[in-house]
Structure formats: C-alpha cells, structure tokens
Coordinates of C-alpha atoms (C1' of nucleotides) in Angstrom, one line a residue:
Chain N
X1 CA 25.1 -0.5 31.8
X2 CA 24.5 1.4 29.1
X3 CA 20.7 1.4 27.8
X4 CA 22.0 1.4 24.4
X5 CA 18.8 -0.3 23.4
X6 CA 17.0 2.9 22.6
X7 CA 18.9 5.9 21.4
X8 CA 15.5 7.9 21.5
X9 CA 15.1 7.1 18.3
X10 CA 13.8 10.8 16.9
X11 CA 11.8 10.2 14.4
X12 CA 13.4 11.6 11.2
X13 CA 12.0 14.8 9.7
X14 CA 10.2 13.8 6.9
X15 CA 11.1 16.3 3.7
X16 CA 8.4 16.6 2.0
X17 CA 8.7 15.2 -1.5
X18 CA 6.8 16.9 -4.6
X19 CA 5.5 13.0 -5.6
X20 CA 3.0 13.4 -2.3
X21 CA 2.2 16.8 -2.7
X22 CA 0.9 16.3 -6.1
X23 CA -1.0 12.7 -4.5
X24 CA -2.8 14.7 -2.2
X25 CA -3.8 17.5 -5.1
X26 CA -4.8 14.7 -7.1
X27 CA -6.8 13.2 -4.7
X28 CA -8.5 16.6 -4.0
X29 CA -9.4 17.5 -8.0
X30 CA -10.9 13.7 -8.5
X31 CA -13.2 14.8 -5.3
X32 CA -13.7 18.5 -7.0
X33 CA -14.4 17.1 -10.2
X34 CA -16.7 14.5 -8.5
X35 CA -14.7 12.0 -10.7
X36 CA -15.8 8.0 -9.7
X37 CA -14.6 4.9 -10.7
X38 CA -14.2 4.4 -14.0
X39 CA -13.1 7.5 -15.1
X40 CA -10.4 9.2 -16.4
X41 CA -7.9 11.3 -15.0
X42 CA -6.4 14.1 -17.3
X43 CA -3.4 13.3 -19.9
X44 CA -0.2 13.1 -18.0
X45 CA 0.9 16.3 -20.1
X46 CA -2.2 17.9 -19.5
X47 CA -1.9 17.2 -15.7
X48 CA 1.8 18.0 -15.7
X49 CA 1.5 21.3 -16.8
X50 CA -1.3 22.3 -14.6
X51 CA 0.2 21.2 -11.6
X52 CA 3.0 22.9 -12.8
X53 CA 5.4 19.6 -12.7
X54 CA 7.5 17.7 -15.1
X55 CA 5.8 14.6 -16.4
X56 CA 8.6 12.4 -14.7
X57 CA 7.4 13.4 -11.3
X58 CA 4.2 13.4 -12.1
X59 CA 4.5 9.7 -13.2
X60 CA 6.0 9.2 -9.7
X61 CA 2.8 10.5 -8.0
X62 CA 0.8 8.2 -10.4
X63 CA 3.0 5.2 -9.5
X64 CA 2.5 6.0 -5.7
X65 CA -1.6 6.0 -6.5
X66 CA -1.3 2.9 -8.4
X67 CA 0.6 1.1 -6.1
X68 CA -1.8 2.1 -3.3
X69 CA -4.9 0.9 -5.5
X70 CA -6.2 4.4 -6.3
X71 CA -5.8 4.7 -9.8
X72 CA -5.0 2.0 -12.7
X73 CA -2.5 3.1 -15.6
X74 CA -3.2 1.8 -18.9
X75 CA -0.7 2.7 -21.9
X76 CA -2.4 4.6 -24.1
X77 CA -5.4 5.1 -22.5
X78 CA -4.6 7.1 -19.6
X79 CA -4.8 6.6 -15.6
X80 CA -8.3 5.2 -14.7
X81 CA -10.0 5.3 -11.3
X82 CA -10.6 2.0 -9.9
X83 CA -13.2 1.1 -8.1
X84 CA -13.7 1.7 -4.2
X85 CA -12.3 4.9 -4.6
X86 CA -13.2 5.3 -1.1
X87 CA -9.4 4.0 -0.3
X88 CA -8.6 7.5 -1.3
X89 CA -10.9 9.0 1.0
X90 CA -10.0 7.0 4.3
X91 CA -6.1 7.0 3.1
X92 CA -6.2 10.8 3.0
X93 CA -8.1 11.0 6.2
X94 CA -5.5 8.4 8.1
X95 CA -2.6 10.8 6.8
X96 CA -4.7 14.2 7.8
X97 CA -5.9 12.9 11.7
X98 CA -2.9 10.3 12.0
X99 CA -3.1 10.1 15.7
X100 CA -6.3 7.8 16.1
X101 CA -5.0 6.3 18.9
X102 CA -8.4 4.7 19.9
X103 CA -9.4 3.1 16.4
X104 CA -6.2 1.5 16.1
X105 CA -5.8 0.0 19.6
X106 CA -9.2 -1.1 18.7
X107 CA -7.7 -2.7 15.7
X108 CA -4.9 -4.3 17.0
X109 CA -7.0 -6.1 20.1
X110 CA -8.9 -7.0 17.1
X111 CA -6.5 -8.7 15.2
X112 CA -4.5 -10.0 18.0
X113 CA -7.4 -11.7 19.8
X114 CA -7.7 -14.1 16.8
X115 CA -4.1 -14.5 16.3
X116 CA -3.8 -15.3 20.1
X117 CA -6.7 -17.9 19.2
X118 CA -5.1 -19.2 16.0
X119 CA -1.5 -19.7 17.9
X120 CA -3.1 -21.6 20.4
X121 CA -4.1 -24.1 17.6
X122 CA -1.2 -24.3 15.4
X123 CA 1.9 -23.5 17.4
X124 CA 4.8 -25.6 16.9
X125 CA 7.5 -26.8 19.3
X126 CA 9.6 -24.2 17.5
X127 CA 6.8 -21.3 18.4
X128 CA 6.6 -22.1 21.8
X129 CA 10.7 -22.2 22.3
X130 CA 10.5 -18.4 20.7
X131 CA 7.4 -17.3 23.0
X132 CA 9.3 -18.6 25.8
X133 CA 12.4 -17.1 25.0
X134 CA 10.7 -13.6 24.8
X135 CA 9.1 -14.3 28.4
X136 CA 12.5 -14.6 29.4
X137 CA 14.0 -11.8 27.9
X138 CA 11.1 -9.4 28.8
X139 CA 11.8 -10.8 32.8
X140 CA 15.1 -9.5 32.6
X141 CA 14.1 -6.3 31.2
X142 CA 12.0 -6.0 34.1
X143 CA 14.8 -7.5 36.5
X144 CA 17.6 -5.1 35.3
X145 CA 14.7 -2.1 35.6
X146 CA 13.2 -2.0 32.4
X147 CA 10.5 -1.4 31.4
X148 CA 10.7 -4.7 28.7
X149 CA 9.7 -3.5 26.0
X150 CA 11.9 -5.3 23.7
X151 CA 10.9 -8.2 25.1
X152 CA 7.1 -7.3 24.7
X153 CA 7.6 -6.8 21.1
X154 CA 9.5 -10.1 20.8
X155 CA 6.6 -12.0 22.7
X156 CA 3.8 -10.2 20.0
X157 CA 6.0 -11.1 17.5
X158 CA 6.5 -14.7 18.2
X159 CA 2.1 -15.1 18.3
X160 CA 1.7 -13.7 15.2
X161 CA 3.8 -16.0 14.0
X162 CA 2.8 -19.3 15.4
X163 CA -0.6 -18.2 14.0
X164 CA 0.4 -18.9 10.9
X165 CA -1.4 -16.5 8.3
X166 CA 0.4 -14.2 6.4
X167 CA -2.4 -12.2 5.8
X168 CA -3.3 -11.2 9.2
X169 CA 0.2 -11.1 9.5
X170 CA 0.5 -8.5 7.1
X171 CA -2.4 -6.8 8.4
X172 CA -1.0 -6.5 11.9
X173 CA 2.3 -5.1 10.2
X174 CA 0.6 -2.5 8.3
X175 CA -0.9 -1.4 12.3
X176 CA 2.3 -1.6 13.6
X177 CA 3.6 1.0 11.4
X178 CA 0.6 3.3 12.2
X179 CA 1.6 2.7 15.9
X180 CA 5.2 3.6 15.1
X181 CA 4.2 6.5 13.3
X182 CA 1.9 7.9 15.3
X183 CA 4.3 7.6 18.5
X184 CA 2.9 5.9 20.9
X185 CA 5.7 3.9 21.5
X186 CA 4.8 4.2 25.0
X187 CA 1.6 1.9 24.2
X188 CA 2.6 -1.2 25.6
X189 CA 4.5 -0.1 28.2
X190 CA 2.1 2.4 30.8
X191 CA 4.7 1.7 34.0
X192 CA 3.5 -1.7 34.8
X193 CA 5.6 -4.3 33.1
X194 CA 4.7 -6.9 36.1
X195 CA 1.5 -6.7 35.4
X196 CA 2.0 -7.2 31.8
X197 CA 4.4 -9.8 32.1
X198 CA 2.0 -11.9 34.1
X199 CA -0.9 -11.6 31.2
X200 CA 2.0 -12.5 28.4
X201 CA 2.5 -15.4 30.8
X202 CA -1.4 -16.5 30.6
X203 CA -1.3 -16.1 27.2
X204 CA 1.4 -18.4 26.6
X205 CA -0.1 -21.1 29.0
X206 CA -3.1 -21.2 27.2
X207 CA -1.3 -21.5 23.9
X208 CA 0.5 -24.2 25.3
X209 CA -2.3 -25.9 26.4
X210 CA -3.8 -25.6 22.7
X211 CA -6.6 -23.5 24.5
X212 CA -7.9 -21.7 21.2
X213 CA -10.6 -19.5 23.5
X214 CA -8.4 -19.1 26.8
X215 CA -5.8 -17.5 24.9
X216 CA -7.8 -15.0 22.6
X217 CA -9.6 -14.0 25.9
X218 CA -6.1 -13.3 28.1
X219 CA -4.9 -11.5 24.9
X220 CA -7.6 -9.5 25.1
X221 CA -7.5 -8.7 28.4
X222 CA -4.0 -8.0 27.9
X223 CA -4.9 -5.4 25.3
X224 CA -7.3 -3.9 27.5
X225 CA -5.3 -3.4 30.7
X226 CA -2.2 -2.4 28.5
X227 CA -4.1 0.5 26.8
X228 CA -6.1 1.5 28.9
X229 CA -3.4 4.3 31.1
X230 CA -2.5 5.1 27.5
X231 CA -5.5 5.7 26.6
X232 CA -7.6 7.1 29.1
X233 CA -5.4 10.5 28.2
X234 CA -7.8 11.1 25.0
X235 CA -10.8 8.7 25.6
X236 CA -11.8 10.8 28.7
X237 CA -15.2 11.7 27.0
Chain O
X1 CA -33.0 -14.1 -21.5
X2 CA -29.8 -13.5 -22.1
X3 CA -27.4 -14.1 -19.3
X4 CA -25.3 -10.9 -19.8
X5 CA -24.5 -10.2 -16.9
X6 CA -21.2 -12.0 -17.2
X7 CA -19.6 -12.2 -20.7
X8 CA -16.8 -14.0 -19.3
X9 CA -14.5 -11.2 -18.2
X10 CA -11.6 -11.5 -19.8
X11 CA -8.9 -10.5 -17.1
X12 CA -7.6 -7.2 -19.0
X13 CA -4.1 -8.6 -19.6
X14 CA -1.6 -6.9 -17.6
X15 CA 1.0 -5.0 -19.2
X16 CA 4.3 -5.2 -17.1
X17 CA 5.8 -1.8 -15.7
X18 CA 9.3 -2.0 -15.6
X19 CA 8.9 -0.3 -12.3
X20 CA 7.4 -3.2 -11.2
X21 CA 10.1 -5.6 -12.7
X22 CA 12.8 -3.3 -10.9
X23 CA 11.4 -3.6 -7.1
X24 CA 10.7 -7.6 -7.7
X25 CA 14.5 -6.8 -8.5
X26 CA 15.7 -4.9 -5.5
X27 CA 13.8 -6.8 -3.5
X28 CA 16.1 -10.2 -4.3
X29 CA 18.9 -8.0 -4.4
X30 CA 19.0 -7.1 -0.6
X31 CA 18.0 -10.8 0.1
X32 CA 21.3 -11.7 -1.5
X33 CA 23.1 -9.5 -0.3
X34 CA 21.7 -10.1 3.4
X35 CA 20.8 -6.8 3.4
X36 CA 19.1 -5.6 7.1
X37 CA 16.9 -2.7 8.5
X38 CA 19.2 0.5 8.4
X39 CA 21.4 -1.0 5.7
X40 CA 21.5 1.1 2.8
X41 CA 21.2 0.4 -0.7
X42 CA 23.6 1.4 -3.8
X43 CA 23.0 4.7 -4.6
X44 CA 20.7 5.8 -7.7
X45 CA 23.1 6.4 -10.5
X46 CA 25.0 3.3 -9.6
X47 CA 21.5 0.9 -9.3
X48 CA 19.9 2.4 -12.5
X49 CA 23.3 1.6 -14.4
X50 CA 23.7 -1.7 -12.5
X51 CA 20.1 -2.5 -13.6
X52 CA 20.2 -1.2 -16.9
X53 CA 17.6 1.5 -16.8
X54 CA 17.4 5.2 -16.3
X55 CA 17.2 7.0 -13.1
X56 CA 13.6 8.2 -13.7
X57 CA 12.7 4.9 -13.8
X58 CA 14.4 3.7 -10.6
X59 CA 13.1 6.8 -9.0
X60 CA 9.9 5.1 -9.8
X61 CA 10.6 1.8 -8.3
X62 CA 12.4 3.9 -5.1
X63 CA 8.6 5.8 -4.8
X64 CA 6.7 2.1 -5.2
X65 CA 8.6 0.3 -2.9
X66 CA 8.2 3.8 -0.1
X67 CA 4.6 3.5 -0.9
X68 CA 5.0 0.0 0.5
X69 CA 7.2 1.3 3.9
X70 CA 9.5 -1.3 2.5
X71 CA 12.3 1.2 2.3
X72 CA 13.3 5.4 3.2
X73 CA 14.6 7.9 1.1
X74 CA 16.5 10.7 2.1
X75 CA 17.8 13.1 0.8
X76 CA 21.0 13.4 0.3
X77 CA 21.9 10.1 2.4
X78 CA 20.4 7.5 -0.2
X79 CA 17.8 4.8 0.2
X80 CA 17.4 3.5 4.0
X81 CA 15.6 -0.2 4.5
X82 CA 12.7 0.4 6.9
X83 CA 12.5 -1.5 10.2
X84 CA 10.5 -4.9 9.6
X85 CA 11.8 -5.8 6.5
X86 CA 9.5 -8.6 7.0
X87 CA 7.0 -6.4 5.3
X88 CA 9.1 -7.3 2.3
X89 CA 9.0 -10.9 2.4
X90 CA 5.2 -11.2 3.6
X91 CA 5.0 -9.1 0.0
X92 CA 6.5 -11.3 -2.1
X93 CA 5.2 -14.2 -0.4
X94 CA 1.3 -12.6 -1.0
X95 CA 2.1 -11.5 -4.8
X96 CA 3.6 -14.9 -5.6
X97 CA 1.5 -17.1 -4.1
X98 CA -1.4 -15.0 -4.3
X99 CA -4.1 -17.5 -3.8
X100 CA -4.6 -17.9 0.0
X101 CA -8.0 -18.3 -0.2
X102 CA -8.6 -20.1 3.9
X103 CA -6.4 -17.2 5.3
X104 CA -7.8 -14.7 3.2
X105 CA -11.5 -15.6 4.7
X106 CA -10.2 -15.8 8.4
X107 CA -8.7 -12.8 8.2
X108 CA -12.0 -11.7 6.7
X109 CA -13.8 -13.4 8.9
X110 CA -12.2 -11.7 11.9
X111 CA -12.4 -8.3 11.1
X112 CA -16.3 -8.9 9.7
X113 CA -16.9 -9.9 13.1
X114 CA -15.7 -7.1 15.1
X115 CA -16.9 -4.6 12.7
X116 CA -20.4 -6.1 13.3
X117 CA -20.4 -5.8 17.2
X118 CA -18.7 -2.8 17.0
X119 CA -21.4 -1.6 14.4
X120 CA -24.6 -2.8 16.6
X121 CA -23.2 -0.3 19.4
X122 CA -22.6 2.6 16.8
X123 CA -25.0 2.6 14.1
X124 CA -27.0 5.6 13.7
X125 CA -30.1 5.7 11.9
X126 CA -29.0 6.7 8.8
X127 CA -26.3 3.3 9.0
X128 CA -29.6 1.5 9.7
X129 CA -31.1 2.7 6.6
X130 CA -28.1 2.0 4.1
X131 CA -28.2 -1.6 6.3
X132 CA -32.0 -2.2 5.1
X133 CA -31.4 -0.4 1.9
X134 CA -29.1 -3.3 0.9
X135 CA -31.2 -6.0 2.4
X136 CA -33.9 -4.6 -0.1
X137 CA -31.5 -4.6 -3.0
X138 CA -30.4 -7.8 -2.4
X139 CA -33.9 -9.4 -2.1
X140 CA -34.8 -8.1 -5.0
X141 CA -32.0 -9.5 -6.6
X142 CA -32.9 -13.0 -5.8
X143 CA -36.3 -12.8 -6.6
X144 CA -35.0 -11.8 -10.2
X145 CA -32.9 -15.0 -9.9
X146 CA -30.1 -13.3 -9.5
X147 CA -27.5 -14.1 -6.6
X148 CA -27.8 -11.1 -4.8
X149 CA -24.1 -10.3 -5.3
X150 CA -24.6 -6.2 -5.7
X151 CA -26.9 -6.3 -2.1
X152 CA -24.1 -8.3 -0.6
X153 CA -21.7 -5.7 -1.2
X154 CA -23.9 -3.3 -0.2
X155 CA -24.6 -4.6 2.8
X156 CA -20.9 -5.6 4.1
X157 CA -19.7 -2.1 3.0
X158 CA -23.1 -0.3 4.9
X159 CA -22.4 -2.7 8.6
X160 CA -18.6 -1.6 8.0
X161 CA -19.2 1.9 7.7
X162 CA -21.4 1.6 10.6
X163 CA -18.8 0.5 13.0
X164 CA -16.7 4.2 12.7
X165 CA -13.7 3.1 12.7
X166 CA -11.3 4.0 9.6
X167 CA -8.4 1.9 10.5
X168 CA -10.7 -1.3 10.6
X169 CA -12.3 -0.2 7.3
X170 CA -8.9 0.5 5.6
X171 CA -8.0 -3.0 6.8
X172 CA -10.7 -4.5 5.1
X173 CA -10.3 -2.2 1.7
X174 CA -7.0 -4.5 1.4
X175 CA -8.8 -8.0 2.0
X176 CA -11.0 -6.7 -0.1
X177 CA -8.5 -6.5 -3.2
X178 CA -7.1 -9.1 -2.4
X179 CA -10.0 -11.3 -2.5
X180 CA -10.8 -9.3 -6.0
X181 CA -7.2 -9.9 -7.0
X182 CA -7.2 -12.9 -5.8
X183 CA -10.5 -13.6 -8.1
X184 CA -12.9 -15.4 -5.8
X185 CA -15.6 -12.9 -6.4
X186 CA -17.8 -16.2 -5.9
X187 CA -17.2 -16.6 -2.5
X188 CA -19.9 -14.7 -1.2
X189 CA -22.6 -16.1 -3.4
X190 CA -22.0 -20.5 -3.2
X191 CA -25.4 -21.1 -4.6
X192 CA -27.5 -20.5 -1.7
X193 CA -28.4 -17.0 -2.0
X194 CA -31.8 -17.2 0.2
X195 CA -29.8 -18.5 3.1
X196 CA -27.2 -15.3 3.2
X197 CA -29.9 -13.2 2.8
X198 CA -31.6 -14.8 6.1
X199 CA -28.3 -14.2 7.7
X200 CA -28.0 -11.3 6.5
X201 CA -31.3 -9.8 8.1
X202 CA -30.0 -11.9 11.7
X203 CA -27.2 -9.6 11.5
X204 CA -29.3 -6.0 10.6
X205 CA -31.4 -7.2 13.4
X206 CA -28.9 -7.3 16.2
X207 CA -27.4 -4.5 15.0
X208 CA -30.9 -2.8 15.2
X209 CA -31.3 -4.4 18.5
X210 CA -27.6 -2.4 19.5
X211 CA -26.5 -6.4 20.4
X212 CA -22.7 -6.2 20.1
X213 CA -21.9 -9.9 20.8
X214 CA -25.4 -11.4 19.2
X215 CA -24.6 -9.0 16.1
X216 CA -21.0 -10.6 16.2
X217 CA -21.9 -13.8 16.2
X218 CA -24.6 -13.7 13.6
X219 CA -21.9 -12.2 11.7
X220 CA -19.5 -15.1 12.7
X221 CA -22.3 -17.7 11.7
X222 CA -22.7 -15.4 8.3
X223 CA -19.5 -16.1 6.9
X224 CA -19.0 -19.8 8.0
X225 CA -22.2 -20.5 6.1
X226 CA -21.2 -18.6 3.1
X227 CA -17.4 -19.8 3.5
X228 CA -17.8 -23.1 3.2
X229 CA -19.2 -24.1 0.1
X230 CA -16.2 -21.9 -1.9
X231 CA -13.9 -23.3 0.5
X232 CA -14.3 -27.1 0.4
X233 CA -13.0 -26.9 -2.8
X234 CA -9.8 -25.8 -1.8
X235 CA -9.5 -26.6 1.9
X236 CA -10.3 -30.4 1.2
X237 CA -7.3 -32.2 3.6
Chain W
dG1 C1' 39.9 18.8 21.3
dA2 C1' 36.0 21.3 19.7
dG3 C1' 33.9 24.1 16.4
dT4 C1' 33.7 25.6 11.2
dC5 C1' 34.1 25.2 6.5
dT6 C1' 34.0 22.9 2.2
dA7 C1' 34.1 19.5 -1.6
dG8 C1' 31.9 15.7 -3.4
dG9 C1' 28.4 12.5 -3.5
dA10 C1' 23.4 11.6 -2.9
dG11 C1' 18.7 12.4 -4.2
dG12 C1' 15.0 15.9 -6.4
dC13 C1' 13.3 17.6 -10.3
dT14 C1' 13.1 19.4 -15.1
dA15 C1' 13.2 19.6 -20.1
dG16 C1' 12.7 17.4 -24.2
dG17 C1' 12.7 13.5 -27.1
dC18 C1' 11.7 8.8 -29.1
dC19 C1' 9.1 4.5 -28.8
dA20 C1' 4.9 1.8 -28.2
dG21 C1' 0.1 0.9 -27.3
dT22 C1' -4.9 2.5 -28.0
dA23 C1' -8.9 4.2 -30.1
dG24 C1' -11.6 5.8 -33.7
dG25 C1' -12.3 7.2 -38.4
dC26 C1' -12.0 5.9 -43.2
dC27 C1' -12.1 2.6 -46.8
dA28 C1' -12.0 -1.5 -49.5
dG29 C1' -13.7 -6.1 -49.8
dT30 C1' -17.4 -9.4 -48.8
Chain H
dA1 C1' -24.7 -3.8 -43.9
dC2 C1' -20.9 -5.9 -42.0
dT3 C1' -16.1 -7.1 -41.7
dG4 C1' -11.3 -6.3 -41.5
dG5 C1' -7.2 -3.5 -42.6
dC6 C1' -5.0 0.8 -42.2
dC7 C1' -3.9 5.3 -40.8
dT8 C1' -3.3 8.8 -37.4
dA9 C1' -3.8 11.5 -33.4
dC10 C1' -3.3 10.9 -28.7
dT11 C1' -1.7 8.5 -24.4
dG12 C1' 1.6 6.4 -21.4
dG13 C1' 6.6 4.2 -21.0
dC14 C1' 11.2 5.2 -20.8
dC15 C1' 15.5 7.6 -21.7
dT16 C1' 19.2 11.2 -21.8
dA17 C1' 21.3 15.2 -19.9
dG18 C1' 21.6 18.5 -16.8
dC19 C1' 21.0 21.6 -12.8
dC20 C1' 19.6 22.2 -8.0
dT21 C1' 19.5 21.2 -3.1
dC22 C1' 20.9 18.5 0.7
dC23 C1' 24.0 15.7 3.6
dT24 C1' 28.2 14.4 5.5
dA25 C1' 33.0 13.3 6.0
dG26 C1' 37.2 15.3 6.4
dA27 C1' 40.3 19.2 6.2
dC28 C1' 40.9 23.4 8.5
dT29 C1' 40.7 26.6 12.0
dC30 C1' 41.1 28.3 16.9

DNA sequence: GAGTCTAGGAGGCTAGGCCAGTAGGCCAGT
DNA sequence: ACTGGCCTACTGGCCTAGCCTCCTAGACTC
C-alpha cells in the first residue's frame, strides 16, 4: 500500500553560492549609490576586486542580473541598469519575506479565475478527456484515503492548459514555484478533499458546457474555500 | 517643430553571448535525449568539452538557466532538472515566437483588472496622489499633442503600486518586458489619446470612490478600448 | 548486516592572459 | 568648420590551468 507518492520530499538545503551573494551586494551598492536606469555599474575588474571575487564569478553574478532583467551587458561599455529597476527592488523583497502566503493565493485566484474562464471557451475534446481523467484520479485518491493531491494538481494542470496562453501559462508556473518554495504544499489540500472534489467537479461542468462566467466564478470559489483553513493561520488580523 | 521625440530607435543590435547560445543548446540537448525532472545532466568538464567551450563559460550558462528554475546545481552531485520542465519549453516557445501580442494583452488584461479592484480597496492617499499626478501629466501631454504615453505609464505603474501586492506587481514587471521586448510600445496609445485619458479618470475615480468591482471594470473597459485598435491588426480571423 | 572510512568524481572559485568591441581624442583632408 | 580615419586606453568575452570543497559509492571494519 505503500504511499510511495510523496517521500516527504525535504526540500534540499540550498548551499549558498558566492554568484548570489555578490547579486544581493550588487543590488544593495546600486540602492547605496542611488544609481537609476541608465547608469553604469563599475568595471568588472574594478567590482571584482572590491567585492573581493575573481572576475569569472563575478561575470556569473552579472549573468544571473541580466537574465533576470536587472542589468544590460554591453561589450566594451560596461553593465548598464535597465530601466524599471524596481524589478530589483520587489525581487530582493520576494527573496527576503518569501512566505507571502496571502499575496500569492491572491495571485493565483487571480490568474486562475481567467484561465477557468478562458478553458471554458477553448477547451478541446482532448482537454476535457485530461480534466476528466484527473477528476478520476483525484476520486480515488480520496477513495483509497488520500488526501488527492496529485490528482488536484493534475486537474489545475489540465485548465491551464485548455486555456491556451502560454503567457498566463508561464505566469502561473513562475507562482507555482513560489508556492513550492515557500511550502505550503499543504495549500490545496486543508483536510477536506470532498469538498474540493465537488467544486473541481463544477468547474469542469461549466467548462463543458462552454460557460466562460460559470467556470471563472466556481474557480474562484474554489480558490476561496481551498485557502481559506490555510490561510486563516496568518490572515487572523 | 521638430518631431524628436522619436528618431527612429534603432533596436541596439544585440550582440550574442555564447552563454546564451549554450542554454538554447542544453536546452535541445535534454529534449533529445528525453531528458526528465530529476534526470541529470553530463557533468561540467564533459559538457564544456562536448560543447566546445570552457568551463567558466558553461558555469555561466549552468547560473542562466538556475536563474530561470529550469535546472539545480549541487554541489558535488552535478546539475539536477527542476520539476516542471515545462518551464523550459513555455521558454523557448516565448523567445522564439516572441510576438504573442492577443495573449500578451489578456494576460495584461487580467492582472490590470484585479490590480485595479484590489487598488480601489487599498489605496492610501498618497497612491491617490501619484494616481492624479499621472492623470495631470498625461493631460498635459495631449494638450501638447502628444499621446500621453509618459502619463500612461505613470498611471498603470501608480494603480499597480496601489494594490500592495508584490507578487501581482512582479507578475506584471514580466508582461511588461515582454510587451517592451516584444516592441508594441504602441499599444497603449492607438490614436485616441483623449478617450484613454477619460478612461483613465473612470478608473482614478472608483478607486477614489474605494469601488473594487466598478474600479475593475472601468479598468476591464480601459484596456478593451485601448486594445483594440493595436489588435485588429493582428487578431484579424 | 550495520556502521565507518576513503578515493574519485563533481562543482566552486581563483589567477592570469589574450581577444574583441567601444569611445574619445587627434589629425589630415575637404 | 566639418568629416572621416586612426590610434589607444579601457571594457567585457572567453579561455587555460589549477586548487579547494563537497558528495557518494564501494571497500573495509566490527
């Protein structure tokens, strides 16, 4: 009977790598030095040596800013700050806080809402097969004493999909990975699968029924029954 | 009367990173090789000599491709894929295709609208002040003949920061580049300048008002109106 | 069989060097 | 006075070579 499923998955102490140390030091001299878009950041020598790195790390750090939109390496002009440097500011602030357990449930019922919406417009034959197929497996879950959560993530899974936009797609991948990281795991599942199971099941009725509002309003009051045991623990204010 | 203000922006020719080159690499690499979440890749030495570059380069790549929780270094174990390698594909996808103009604006269009109810139950008055700050900038802008594009951004950026929440707001840093990267700039500013600034002031005034839904849907209204014209062109079928 | 130790392989980081692009000053030609 | 060519100092791009730390499988104990 093994629940083999979930080995606890522990969630792999992170080493700390010099690359991120030196982001964050970045980060902090650009807000010292009051340094906006536009300008420049120190020589990659220069820098090197004061934060007391080799260059080849400290290109790392630079590649990890660039690819995160904070800074813009030219050859032979030097790392620039792009605009909106206020992605540095919130990024720094999502690493320090991480657990903003509120703001990102707020986010997902956000994002699922219209996807719930958009799937009830453009599912396929194929979509509906998958959303019915993680109905089922979630049941079972529940059946065999589960708590069905693979099932649930199956069932979120196959929405975003038969919405069909990558780019709230991607968006609702990048806040599944703060959910993952911030370990609350436990989100979905608050010890009342039946009662989840029944709102997947509205869902999926109205996306079968092609009813754009019925569905983005039983996903959100999915999201709202689903999080709220969760997160009555630190909304109690 | 010079029209300076645009000089035809040349695009700053990009430079390619062989960084850059190398994850584009990797990336088709483990879809060859049918490579899976858990699955490792080859180790550093081996890759950089397989790819023909040095180690501090791949190390570069490794950081880029972390960065983008599309893989997991450890050390002393070698490069892990992350769970959701889907992340990778959606990646590609976005960078090749780039242009998804319709999505791009729904996914816009949905987080605009939250962060607008969300904004009129928030706001304090020093929000409302940025709010009518940008409202003024913009005006002023049109009555100059200008399109208002500077108060635009003011004011999206001033109802977003109103709405407190830092996950929403990093969500919409991204659409934001993308939109940039993506080089519709336009698509705020069709023509009818006058008639986004009226929306513009319906919005401000539910928020005033602390009207979550009427603020929403002004909002909703907002960027249909203002969609549509840059849309057409694209979304003709 | 269950712990303990250890060699080898993995990544982390450094040092130092060469190549390539950029920007700005200088100078000759127009 | 302006233009274009050229030189040079400076900046990032990338490489080689090497040492360190960490992880883990397998040999070695008890």
């Amino acid at each position: 009977m093994a629940e083999v499923k979930k080995p606890r998955q522990f969630a792999k102490v992170q080493r700390p790598r010099l690359y991120e140390q030196l982001m964050t030091q970045i980060l902090a001299y650009v807000e010292e030095e009051k340094l906006g878009p536009g300008d420049h950041l120190p020589a990659e020598r220069e820098l090197a040596e004061q934060l007391g790195v080799s260059r080849a790390t400290l290109a790392q750090a630079l590649v990890a800013l660039e690819v995160l939109g904070v800074i813009d390496v030219q050859h032979g002009t030097g790392a620039v700050l792009r605009y909106r440097p206020s992605v540095a500011t919130v990024l720094r602030e999502l690493r320090e806080h991480e657990s903003r357990l509120p703001e990102i449930v707020e986010a997902r019922s956000t994002l699922e809402v219209k996807l719930a919406g958009l799937a009830a417009e453009r599912r396929t034959e194929e979509d509906l097969k998958k959303i019915d197929h993680a109905l089922l497996v979630m049941t079972e879950e529940i059946q065999e004493g589960g708590r069905g959560a693979h099932g649930d993530e199956l069932f979120h899974e196959a929405v975003t999909a038969a919405a069909k936009s990558a780019v709230l797609q991607k968006l609702m991948t990048f806040i599944a990975e703060m959910v993952l990281e911030t370990r609350i795991e436990s989100l979905g599942q608050p010890g009342r699968p039946e009662r989840s199971l029944e709102s997947h099941k509205k869902i999926a009725d109205a996306i079968r029924r092609g009813d754009s509002a019925g569905a983005a309003n039983a996903m959100g009051e999915h999201i709202e029954l689903v999080s709220d045991v969760a997160l009555l623990k630190e909304d109690l204010d």
